[in-house]
GROMACS .gro file of N, CA and C in nm:
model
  372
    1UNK      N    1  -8.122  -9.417  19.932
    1UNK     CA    2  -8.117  -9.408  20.077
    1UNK      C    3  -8.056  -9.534  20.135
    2UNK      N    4  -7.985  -9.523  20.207
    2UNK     CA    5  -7.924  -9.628  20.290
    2UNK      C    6  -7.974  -9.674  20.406
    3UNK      N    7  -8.002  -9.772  20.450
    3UNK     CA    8  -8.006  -9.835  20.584
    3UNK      C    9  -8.083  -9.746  20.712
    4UNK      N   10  -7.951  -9.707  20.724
    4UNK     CA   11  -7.956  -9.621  20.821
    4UNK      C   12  -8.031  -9.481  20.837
    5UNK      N   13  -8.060  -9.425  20.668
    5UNK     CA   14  -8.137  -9.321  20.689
    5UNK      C   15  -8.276  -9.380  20.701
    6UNK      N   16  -8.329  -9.490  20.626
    6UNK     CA   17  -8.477  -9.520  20.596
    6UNK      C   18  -8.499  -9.511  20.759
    7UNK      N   19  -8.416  -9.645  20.925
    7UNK     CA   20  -8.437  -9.601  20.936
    7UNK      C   21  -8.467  -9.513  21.082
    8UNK      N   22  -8.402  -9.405  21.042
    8UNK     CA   23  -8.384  -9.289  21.095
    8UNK      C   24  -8.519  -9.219  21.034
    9UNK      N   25  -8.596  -9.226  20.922
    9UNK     CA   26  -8.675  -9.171  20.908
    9UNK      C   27  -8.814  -9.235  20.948
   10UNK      N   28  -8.837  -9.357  20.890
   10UNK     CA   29  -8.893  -9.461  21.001
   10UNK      C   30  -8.918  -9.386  21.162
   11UNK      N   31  -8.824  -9.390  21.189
   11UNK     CA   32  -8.796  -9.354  21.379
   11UNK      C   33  -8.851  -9.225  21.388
   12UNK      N   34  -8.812  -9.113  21.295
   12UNK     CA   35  -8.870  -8.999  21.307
   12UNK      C   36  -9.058  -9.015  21.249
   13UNK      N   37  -9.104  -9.051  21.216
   13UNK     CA   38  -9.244  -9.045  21.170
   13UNK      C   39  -9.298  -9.127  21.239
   14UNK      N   40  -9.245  -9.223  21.356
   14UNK     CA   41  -9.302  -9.305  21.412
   14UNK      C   42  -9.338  -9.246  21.582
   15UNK      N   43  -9.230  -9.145  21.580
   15UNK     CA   44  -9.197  -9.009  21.717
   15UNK      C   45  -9.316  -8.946  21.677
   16UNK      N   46  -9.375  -8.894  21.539
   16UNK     CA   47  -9.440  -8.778  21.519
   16UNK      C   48  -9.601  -8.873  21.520
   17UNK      N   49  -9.588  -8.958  21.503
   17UNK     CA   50  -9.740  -9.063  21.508
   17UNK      C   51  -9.749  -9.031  21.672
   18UNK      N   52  -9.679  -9.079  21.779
   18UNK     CA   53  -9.693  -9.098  21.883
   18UNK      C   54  -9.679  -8.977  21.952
   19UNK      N   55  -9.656  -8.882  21.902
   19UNK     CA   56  -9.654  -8.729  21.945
   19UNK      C   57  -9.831  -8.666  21.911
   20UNK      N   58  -9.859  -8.670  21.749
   20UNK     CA   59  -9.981  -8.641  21.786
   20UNK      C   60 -10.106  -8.701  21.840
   21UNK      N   61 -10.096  -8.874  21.809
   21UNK     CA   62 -10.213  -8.925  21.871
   21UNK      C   63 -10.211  -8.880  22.041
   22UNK      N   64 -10.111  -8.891  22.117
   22UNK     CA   65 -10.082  -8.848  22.246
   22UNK      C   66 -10.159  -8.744  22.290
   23UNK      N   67 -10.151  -8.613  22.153
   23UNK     CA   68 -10.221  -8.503  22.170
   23UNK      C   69 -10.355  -8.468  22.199
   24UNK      N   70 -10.379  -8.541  22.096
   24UNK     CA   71 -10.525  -8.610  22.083
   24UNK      C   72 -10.586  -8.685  22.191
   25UNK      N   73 -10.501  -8.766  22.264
   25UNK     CA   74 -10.591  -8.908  22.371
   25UNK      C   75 -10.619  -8.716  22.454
   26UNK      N   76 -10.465  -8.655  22.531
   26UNK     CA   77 -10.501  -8.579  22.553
   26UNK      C   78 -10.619  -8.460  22.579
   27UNK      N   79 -10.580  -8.432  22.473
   27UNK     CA   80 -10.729  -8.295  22.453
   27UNK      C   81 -10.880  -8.359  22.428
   28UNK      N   82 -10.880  -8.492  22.411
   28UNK     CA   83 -11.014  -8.509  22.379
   28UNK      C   84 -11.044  -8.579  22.572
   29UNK      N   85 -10.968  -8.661  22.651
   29UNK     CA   86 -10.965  -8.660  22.755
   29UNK      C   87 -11.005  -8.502  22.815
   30UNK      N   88 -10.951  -8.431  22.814
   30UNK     CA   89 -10.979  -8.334  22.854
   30UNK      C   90 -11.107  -8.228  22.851
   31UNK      N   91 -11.126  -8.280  22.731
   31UNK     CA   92 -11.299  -8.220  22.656
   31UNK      C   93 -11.375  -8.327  22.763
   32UNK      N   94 -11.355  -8.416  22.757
   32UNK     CA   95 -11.423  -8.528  22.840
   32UNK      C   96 -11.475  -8.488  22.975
   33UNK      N   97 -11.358  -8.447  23.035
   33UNK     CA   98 -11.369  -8.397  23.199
   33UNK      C   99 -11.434  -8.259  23.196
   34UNK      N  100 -11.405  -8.162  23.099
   34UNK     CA  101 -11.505  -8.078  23.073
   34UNK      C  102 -11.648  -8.083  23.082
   35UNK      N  103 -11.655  -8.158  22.999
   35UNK     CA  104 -11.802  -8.205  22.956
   35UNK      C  105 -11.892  -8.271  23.074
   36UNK      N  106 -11.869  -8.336  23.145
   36UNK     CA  107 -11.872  -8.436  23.314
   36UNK      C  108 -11.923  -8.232  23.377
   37UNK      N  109 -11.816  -8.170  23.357
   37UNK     CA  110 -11.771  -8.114  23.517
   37UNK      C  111 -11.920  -7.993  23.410
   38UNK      N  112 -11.958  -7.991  23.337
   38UNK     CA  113 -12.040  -7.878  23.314
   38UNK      C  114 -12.171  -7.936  23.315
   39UNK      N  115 -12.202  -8.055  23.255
   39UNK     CA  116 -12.334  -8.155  23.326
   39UNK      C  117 -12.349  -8.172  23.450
   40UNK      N  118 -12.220  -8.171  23.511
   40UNK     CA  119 -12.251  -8.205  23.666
   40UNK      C  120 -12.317  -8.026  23.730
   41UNK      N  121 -12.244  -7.968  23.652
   41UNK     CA  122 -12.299  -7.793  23.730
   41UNK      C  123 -12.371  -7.781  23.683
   42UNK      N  124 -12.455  -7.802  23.553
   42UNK     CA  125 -12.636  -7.787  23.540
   42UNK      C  126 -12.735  -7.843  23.601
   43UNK      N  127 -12.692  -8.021  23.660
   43UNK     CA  128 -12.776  -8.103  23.728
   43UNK      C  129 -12.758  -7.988  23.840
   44UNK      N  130 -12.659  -7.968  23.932
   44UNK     CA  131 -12.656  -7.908  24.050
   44UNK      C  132 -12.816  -7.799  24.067
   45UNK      N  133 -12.840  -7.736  23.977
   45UNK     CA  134 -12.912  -7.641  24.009
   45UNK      C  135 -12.914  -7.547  24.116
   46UNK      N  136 -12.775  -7.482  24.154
   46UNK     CA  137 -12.740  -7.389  24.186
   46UNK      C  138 -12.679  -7.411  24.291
   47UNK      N  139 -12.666  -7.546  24.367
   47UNK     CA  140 -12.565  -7.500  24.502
   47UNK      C  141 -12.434  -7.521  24.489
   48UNK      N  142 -12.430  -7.378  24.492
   48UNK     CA  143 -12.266  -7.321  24.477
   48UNK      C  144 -12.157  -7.393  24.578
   49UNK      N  145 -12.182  -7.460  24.698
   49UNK     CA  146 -12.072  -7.552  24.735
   49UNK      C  147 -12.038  -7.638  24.690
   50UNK      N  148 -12.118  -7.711  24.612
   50UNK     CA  149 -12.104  -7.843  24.537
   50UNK      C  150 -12.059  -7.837  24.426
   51UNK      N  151 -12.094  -7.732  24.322
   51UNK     CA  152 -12.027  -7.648  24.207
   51UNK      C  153 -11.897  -7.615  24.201
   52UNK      N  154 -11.844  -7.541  24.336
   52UNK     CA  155 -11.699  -7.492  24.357
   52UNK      C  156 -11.642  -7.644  24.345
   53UNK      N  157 -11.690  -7.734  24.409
   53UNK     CA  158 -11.630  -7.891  24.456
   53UNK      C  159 -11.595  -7.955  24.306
   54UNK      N  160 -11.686  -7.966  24.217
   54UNK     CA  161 -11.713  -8.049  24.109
   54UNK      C  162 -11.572  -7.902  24.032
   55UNK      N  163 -11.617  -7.827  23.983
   55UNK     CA  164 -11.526  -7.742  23.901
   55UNK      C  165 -11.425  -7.737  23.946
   56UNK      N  166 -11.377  -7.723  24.105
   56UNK     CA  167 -11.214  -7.760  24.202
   56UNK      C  168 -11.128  -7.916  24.088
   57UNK      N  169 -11.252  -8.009  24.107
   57UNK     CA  170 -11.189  -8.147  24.055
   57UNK      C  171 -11.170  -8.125  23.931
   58UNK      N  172 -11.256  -8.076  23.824
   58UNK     CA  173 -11.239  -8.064  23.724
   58UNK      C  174 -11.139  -8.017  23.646
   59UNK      N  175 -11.075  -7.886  23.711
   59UNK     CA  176 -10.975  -7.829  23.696
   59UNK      C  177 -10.833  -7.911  23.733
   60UNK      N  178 -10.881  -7.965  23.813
   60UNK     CA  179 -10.693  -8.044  23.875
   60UNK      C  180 -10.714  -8.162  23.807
   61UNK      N  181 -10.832  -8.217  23.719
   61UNK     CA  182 -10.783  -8.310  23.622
   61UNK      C  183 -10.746  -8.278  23.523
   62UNK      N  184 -10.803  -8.158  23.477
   62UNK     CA  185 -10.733  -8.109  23.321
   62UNK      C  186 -10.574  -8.146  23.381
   63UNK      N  187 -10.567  -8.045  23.461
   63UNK     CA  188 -10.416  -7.977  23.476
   63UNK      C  189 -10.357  -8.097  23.510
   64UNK      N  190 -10.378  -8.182  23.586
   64UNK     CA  191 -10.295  -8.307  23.594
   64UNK      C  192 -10.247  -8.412  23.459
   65UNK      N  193 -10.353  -8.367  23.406
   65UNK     CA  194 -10.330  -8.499  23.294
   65UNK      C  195 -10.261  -8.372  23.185
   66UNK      N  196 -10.257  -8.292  23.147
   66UNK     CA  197 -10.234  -8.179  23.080
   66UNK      C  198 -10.067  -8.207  23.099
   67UNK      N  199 -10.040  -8.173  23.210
   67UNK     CA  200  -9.883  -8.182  23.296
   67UNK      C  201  -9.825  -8.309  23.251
   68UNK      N  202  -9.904  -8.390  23.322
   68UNK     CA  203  -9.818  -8.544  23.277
   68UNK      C  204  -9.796  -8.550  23.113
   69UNK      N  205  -9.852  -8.561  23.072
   69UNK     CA  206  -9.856  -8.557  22.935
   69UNK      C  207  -9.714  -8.461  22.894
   70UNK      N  208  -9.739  -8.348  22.923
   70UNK     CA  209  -9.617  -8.244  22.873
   70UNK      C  210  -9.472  -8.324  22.950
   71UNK      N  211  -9.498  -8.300  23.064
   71UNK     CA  212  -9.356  -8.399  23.163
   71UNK      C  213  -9.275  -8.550  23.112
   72UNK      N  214  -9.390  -8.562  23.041
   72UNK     CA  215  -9.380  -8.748  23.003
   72UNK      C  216  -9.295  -8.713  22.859
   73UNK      N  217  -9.363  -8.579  22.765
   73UNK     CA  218  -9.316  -8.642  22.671
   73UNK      C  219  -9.180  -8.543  22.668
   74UNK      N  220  -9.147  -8.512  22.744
   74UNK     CA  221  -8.999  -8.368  22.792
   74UNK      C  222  -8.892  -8.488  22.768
   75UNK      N  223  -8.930  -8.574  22.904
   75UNK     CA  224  -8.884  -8.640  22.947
   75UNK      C  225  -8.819  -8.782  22.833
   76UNK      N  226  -8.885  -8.815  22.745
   76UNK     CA  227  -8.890  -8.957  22.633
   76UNK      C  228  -8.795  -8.851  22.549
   77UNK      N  229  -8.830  -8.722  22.486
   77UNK     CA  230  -8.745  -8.614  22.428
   77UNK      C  231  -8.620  -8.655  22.447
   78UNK      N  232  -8.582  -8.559  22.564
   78UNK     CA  233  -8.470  -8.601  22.607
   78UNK      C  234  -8.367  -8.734  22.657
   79UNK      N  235  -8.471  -8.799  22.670
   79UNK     CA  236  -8.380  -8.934  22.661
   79UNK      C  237  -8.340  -9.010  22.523
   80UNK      N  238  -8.423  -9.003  22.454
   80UNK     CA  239  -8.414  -9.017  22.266
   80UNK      C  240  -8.288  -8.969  22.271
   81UNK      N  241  -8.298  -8.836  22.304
   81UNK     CA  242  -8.192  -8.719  22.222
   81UNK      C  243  -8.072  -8.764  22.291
   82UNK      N  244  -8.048  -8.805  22.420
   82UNK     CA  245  -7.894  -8.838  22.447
   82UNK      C  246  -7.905  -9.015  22.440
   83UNK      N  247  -7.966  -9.066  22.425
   83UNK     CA  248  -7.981  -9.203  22.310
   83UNK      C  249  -7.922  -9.206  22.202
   84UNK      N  250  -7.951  -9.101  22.124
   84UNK     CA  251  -7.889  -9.125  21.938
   84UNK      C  252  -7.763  -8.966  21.966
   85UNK      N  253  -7.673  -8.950  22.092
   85UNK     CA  254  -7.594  -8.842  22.050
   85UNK      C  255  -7.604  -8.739  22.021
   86UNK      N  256  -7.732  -8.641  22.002
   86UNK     CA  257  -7.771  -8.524  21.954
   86UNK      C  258  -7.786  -8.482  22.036
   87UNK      N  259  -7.762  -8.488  22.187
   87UNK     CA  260  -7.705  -8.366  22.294
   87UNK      C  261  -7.664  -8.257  22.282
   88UNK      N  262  -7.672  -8.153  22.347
   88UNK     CA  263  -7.552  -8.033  22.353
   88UNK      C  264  -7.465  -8.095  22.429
   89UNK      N  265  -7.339  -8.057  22.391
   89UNK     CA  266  -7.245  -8.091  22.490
   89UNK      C  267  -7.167  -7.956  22.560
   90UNK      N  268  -7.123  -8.033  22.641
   90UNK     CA  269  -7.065  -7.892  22.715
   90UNK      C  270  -6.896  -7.891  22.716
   91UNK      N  271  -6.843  -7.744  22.677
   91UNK     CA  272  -6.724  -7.749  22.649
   91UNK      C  273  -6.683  -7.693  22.808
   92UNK      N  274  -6.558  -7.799  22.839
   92UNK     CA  275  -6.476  -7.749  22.916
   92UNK      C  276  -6.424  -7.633  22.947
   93UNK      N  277  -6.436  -7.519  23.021
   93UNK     CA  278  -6.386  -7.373  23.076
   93UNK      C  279  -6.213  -7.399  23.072
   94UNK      N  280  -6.211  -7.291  22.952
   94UNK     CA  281  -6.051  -7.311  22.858
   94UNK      C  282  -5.978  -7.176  22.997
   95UNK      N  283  -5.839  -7.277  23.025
   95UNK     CA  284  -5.803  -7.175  23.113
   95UNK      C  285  -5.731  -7.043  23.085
   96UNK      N  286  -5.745  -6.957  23.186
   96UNK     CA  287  -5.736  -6.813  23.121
   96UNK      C  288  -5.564  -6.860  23.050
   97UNK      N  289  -5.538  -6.745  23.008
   97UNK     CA  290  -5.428  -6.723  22.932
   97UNK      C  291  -5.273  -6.707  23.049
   98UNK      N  292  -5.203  -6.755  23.031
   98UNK     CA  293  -5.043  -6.777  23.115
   98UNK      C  294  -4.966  -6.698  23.087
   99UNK      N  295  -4.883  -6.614  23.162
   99UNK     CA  296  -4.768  -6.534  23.136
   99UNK      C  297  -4.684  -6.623  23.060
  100UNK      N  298  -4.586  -6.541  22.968
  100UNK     CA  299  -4.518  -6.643  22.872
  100UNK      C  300  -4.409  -6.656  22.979
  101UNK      N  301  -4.322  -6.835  22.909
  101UNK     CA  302  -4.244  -6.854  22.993
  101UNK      C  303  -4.132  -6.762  23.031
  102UNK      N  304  -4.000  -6.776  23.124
  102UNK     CA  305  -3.925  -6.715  23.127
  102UNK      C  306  -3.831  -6.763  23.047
  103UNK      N  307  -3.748  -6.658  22.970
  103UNK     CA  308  -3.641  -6.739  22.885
  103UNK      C  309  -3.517  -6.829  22.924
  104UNK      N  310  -3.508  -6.936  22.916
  104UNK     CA  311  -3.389  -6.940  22.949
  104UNK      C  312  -3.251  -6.901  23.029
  105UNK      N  313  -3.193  -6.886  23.135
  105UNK     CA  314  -3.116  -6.849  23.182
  105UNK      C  315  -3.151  -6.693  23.251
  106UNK      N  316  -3.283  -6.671  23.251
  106UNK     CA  317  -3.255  -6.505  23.325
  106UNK      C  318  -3.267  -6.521  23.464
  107UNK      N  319  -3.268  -6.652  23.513
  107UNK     CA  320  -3.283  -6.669  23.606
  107UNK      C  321  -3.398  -6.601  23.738
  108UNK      N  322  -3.475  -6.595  23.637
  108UNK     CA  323  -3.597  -6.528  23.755
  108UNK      C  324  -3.722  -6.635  23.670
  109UNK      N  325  -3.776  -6.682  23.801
  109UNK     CA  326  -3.927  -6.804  23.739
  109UNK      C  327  -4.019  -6.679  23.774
  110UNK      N  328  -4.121  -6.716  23.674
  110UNK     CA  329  -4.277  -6.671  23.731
  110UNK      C  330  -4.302  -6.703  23.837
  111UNK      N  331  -4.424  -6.591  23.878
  111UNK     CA  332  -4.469  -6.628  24.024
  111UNK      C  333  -4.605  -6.737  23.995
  112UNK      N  334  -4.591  -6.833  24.099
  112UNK     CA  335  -4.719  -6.926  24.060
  112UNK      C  336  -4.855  -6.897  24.106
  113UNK      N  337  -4.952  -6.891  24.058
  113UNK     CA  338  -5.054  -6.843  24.081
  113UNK      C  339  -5.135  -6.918  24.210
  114UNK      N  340  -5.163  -6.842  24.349
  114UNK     CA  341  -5.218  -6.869  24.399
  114UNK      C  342  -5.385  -6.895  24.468
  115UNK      N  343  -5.332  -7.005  24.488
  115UNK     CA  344  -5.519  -7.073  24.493
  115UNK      C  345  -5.579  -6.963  24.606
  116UNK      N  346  -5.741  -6.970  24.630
  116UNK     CA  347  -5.775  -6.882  24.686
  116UNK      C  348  -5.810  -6.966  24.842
  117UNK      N  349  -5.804  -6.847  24.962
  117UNK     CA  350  -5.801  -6.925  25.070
  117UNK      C  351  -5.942  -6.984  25.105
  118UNK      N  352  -5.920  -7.140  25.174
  118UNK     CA  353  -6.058  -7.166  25.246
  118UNK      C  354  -6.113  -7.031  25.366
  119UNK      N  355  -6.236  -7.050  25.380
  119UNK     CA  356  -6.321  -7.000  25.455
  119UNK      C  357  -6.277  -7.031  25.592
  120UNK      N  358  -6.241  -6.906  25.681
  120UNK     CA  359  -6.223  -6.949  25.813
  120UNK      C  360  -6.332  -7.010  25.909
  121UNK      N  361  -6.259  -7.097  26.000
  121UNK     CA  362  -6.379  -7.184  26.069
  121UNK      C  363  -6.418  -7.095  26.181
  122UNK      N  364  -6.534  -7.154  26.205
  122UNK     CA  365  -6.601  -7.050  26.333
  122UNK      C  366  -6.534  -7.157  26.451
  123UNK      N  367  -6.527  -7.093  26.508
  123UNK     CA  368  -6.518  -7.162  26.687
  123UNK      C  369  -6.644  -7.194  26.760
  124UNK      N  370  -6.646  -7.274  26.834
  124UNK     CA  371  -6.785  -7.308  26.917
  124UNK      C  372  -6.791  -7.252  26.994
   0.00000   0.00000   0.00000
């Protein structure tokens, strides 16, 4: 192995360390706020306004930290990926195909293809 693959592989197992511990701070964060928001609704002993309140929060922390997490790591993805060149790239729209030229001396040119008109203006 050369240089450059060790490392390239290095870099890749060091992405996949920080991909699953991430997962992990994640979901166990999340068991966390679980755990809070279902102690907090047994202490309650039944009043359902305070319940809706505590389970309201509970829910928009999963989902917040859930999100960031996914957004964050979209985001490091894709910047890696057009970092080291492994982009898609996008091919230029090949133009349609041209009447062949005229030969020589027949003295008649093609007609040139005309652009399409702007949008007429309104008046005030």
């Amino acid at each position: 192995m050369s240089r450059d693959d060790t490392a390239a592989l290095r870099d890749t197992e060091l992405e996949k360390d920080r991909a699953r511990y991430g997962l992990i701070a994640v979901v166990m964060s999340n068991v966390a706020i679980a755990g809070v928001a279902v102690f907090g609704v047994w202490r309650l002993d039944g009043d359902k306004a305070v319940i809706v309140g505590v389970l309201t929060a509970a829910f928009t922390a999963v989902s917040s930290m859930t999100t960031a997490y996914l957004g964050i790591k979209a985001v490091s993805n894709t910047a890696r990926s057009i970092a080291l060149g492994s982009a898609p790239r996008r091919e230029p729209a090949r133009p349609a195909a041209k009447d062949p030229a005229p030969e020589a001396g027949s003295g008649s040119a093609a007609p040139a293809a005309e652009a399409p008109a702007p949008p007429a203006q309104r008046a005030p």
